[in-house]
Short mmCIF file of C-alpha atoms in Angstrom, two decimals:
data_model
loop_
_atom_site.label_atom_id
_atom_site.label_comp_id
_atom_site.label_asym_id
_atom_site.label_seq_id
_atom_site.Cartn_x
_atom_site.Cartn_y
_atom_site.Cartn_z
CA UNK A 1 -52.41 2.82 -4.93
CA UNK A 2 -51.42 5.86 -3.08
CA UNK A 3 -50.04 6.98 0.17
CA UNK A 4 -51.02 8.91 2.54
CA UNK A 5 -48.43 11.10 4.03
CA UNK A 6 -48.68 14.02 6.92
CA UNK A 7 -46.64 17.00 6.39
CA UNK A 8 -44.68 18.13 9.43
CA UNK A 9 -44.83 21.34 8.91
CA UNK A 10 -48.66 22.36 8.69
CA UNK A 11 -50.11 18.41 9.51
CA UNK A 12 -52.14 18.60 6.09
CA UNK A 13 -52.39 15.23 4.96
CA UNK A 14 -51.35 15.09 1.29
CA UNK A 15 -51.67 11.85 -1.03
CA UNK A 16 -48.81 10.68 -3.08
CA UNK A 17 -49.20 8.23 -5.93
CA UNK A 18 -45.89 7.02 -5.90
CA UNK A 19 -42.43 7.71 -4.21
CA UNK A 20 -39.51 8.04 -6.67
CA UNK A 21 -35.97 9.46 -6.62
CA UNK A 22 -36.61 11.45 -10.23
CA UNK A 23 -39.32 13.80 -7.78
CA UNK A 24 -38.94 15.38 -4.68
CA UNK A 25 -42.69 15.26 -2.74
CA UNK A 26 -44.14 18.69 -1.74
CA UNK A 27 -46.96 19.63 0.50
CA UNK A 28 -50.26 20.86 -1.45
CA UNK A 29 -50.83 23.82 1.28
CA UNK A 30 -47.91 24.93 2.37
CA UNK A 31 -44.78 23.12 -0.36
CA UNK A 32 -42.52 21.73 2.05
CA UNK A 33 -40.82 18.45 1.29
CA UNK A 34 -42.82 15.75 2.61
CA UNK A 35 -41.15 12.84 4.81
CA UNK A 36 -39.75 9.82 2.29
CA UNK A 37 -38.87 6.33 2.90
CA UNK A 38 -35.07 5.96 4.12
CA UNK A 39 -34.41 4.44 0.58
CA UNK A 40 -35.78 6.75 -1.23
CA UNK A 41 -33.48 9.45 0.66
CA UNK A 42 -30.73 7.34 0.45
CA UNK A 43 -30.61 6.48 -3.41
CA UNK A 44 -32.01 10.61 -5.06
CA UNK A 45 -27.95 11.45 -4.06
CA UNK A 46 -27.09 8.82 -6.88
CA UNK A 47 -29.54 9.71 -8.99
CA UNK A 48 -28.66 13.43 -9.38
CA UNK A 49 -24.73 12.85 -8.90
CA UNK A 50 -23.84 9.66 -10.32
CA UNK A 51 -20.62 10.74 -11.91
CA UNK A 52 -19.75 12.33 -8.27
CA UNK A 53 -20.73 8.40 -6.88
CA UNK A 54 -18.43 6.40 -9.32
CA UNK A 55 -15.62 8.79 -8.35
CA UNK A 56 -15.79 8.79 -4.75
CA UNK A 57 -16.41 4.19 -5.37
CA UNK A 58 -13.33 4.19 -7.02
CA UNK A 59 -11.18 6.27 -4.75
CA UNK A 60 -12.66 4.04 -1.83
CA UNK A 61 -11.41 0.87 -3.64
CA UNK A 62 -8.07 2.14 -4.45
CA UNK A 63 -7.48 2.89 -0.73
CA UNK A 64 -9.24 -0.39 0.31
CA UNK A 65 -6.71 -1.95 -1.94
CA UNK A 66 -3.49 0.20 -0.07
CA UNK A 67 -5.09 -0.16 3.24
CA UNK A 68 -2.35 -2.15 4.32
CA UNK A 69 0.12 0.09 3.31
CA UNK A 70 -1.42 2.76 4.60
CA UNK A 71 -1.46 0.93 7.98
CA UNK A 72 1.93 0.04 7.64
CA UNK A 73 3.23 4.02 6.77
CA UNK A 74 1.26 5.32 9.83
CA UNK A 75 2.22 2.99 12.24
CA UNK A 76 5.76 3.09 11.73
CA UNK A 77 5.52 7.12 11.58
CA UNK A 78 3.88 6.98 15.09
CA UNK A 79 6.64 4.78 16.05
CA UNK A 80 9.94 6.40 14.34
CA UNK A 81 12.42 7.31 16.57
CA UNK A 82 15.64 8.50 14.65
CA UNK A 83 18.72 6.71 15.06
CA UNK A 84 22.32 6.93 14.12
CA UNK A 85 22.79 5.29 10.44
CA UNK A 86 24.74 2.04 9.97
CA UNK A 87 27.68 2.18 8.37
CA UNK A 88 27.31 0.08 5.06
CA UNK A 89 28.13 -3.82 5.71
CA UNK A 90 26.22 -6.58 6.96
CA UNK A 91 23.61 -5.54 9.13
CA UNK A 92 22.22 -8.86 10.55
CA UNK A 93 22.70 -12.45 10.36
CA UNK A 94 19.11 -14.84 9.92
CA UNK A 95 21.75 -18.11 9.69
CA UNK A 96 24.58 -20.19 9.89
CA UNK A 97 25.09 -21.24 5.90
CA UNK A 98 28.56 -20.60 4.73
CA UNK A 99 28.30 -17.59 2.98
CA UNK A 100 30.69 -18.44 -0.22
CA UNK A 101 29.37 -16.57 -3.07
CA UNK A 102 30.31 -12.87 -4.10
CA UNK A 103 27.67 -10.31 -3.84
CA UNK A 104 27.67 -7.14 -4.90
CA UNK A 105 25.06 -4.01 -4.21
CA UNK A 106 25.58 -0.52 -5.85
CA UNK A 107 23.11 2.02 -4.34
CA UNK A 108 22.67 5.33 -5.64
CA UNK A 109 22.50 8.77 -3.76
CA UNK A 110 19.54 10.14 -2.21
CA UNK A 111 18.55 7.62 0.18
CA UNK A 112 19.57 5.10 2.45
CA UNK A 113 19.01 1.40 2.16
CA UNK A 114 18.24 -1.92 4.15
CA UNK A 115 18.43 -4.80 1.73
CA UNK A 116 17.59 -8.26 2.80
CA UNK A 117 17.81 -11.99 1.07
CA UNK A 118 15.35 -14.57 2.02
CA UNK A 119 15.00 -18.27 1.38
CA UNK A 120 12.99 -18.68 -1.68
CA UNK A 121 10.59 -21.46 -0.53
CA UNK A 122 10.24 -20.22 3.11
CA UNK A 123 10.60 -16.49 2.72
CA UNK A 124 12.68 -16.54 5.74
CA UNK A 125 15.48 -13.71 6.29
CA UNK A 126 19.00 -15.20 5.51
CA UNK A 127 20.88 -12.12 6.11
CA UNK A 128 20.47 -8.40 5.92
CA UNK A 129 22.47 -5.16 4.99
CA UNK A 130 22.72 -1.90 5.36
CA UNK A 131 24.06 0.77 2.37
CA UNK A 132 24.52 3.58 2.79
CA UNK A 133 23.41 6.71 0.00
CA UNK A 134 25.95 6.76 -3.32
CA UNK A 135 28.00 3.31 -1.56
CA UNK A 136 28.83 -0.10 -3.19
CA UNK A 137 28.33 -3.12 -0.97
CA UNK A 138 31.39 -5.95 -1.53
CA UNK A 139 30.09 -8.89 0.26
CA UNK A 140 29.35 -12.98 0.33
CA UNK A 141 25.98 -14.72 0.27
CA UNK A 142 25.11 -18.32 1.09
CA UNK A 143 24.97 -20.57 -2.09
CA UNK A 144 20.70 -21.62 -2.82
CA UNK A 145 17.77 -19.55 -4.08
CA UNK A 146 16.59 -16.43 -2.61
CA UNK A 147 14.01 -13.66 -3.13
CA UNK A 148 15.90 -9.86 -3.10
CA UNK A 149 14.22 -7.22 -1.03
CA UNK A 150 15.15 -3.40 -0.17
CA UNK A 151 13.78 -0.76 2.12
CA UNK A 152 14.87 2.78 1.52
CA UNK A 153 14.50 5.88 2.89
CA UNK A 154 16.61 9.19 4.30
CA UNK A 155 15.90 8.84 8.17
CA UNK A 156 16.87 5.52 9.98
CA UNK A 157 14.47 4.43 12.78
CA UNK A 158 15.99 0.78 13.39
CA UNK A 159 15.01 -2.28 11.66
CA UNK A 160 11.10 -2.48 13.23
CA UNK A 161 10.39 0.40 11.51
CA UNK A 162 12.72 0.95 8.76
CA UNK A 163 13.15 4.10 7.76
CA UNK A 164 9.66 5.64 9.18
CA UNK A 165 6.29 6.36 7.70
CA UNK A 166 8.20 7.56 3.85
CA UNK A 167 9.69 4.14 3.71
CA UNK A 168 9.73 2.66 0.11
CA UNK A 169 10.11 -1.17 0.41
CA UNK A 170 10.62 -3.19 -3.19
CA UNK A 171 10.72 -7.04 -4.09
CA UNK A 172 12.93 -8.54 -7.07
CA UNK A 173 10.08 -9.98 -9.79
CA UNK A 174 12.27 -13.05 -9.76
CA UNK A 175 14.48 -15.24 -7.59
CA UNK A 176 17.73 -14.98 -7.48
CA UNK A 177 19.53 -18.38 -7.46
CA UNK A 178 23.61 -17.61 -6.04
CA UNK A 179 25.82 -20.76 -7.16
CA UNK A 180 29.09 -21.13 -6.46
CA UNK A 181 32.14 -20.11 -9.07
CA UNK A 182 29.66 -16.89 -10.15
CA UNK A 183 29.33 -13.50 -9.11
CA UNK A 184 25.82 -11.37 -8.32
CA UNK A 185 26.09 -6.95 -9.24
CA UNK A 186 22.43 -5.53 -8.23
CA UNK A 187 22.15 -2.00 -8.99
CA UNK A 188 19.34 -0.70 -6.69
CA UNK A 189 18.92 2.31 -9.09
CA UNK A 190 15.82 2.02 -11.42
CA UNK A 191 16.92 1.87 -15.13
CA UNK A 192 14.11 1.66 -18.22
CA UNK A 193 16.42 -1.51 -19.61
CA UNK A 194 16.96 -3.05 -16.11
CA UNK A 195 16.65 -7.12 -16.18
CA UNK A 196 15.65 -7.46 -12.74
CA UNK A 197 12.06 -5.92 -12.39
CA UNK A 198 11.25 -4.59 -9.36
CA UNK A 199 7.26 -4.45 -7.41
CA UNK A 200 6.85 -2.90 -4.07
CA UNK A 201 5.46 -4.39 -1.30
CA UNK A 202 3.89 -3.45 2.27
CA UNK A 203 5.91 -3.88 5.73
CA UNK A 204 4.00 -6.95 6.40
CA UNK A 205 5.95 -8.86 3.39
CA UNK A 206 9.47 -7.44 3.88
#
């Protein structure tokens, strides 16, 4: 079966046998392309440039993947209006629990950090900190279970938007359970041999 197909440029109607993506169609009088069905259009860029396809799929997925981190970095770049640092201490206070066990947070220099406990079950802030670059935080936490998070970053916008659009926020791997008659160190500088593994996570889960 073939088709019948008009070119545009000189009207001579031309039959074609078959459309395919391997062969572009040409007029017999004057060898313009002659019109295709959308697909066919469509699918010849695969065809010729597969390797260029799979590369451009897979770059499209990774961002899908960080889209909500790339949300989150824009946003709060938009938003990021530079304040004066904290000094390092407690920063905020989520609750009332007795806050009986010793804490302690070493941060290294280079950046600033916000570092906040949550309840384990709930994920619900318990209380937050601020640290400043090369300090050591001495403080108390509240006896139970909690997950260990940390934003850091050089330029403080306020706790909305953390330390702007270069903010790096990390999650413990693991709970940290805080009993009393023991003593917590955290060092928030990444070591090979470190036992507390570290993922990051977007502003959404911090």
């Amino acid at each position: 079966m073939s088709n019948e197909v008009v070119c545009r440029h000189c009207e001579t109607r031309n039959r074609v046998s078959q459309f395919s993506v391997r062969k572009l169609p040409s007029c017999g009088k004057c060898g313009k392309p002659l019109p295709e069905p959308i697909w066919i259009r469509t699918l010849r860029p695969l065809y010729r440039f597969p390797r260029t396809f799979i590369v451009t799929a897979i770059a499209l997925a990774i961002a899908w993947t960080n889209k909500e981190s790339l949300i989150d970095a824009a946003s709060m770049t938009i938003s990021c209006a530079p304040q004066p640092a904290p000094g390092t201490g407690i920063f905020a206070r989520y609750s009332s629990i007795e806050r009986t066990v010793p804490f302690f947070v070493e941060a290294p220099n280079g950046s600033q950090y916000f570092v906040k406990l949550t309840d384990a079950r709930t994920d619900a802030p318990v209380i937050s900190w601020f640290i400043r670059s090369g300090d050591r935080l001495v403080t108390t936490v509240p006896p139970g279970i909690f997950k260990l998070k940390a934003a850091s970053g050089e330029l403080w916008c306020g706790e909305p938007n953390l330390f702007g659009g270069t903010t790096d926020i990390i999650e413990a791997g693991r709970t940290i359970e805080f009993r009393l008659g023991t003593a917590h160190t955290v060092s928030l500088e990444l070591h090979r041999d470190g036992n507390l593994r570290i993922h990051r996570i977007s502003r959404a889960k911090f």
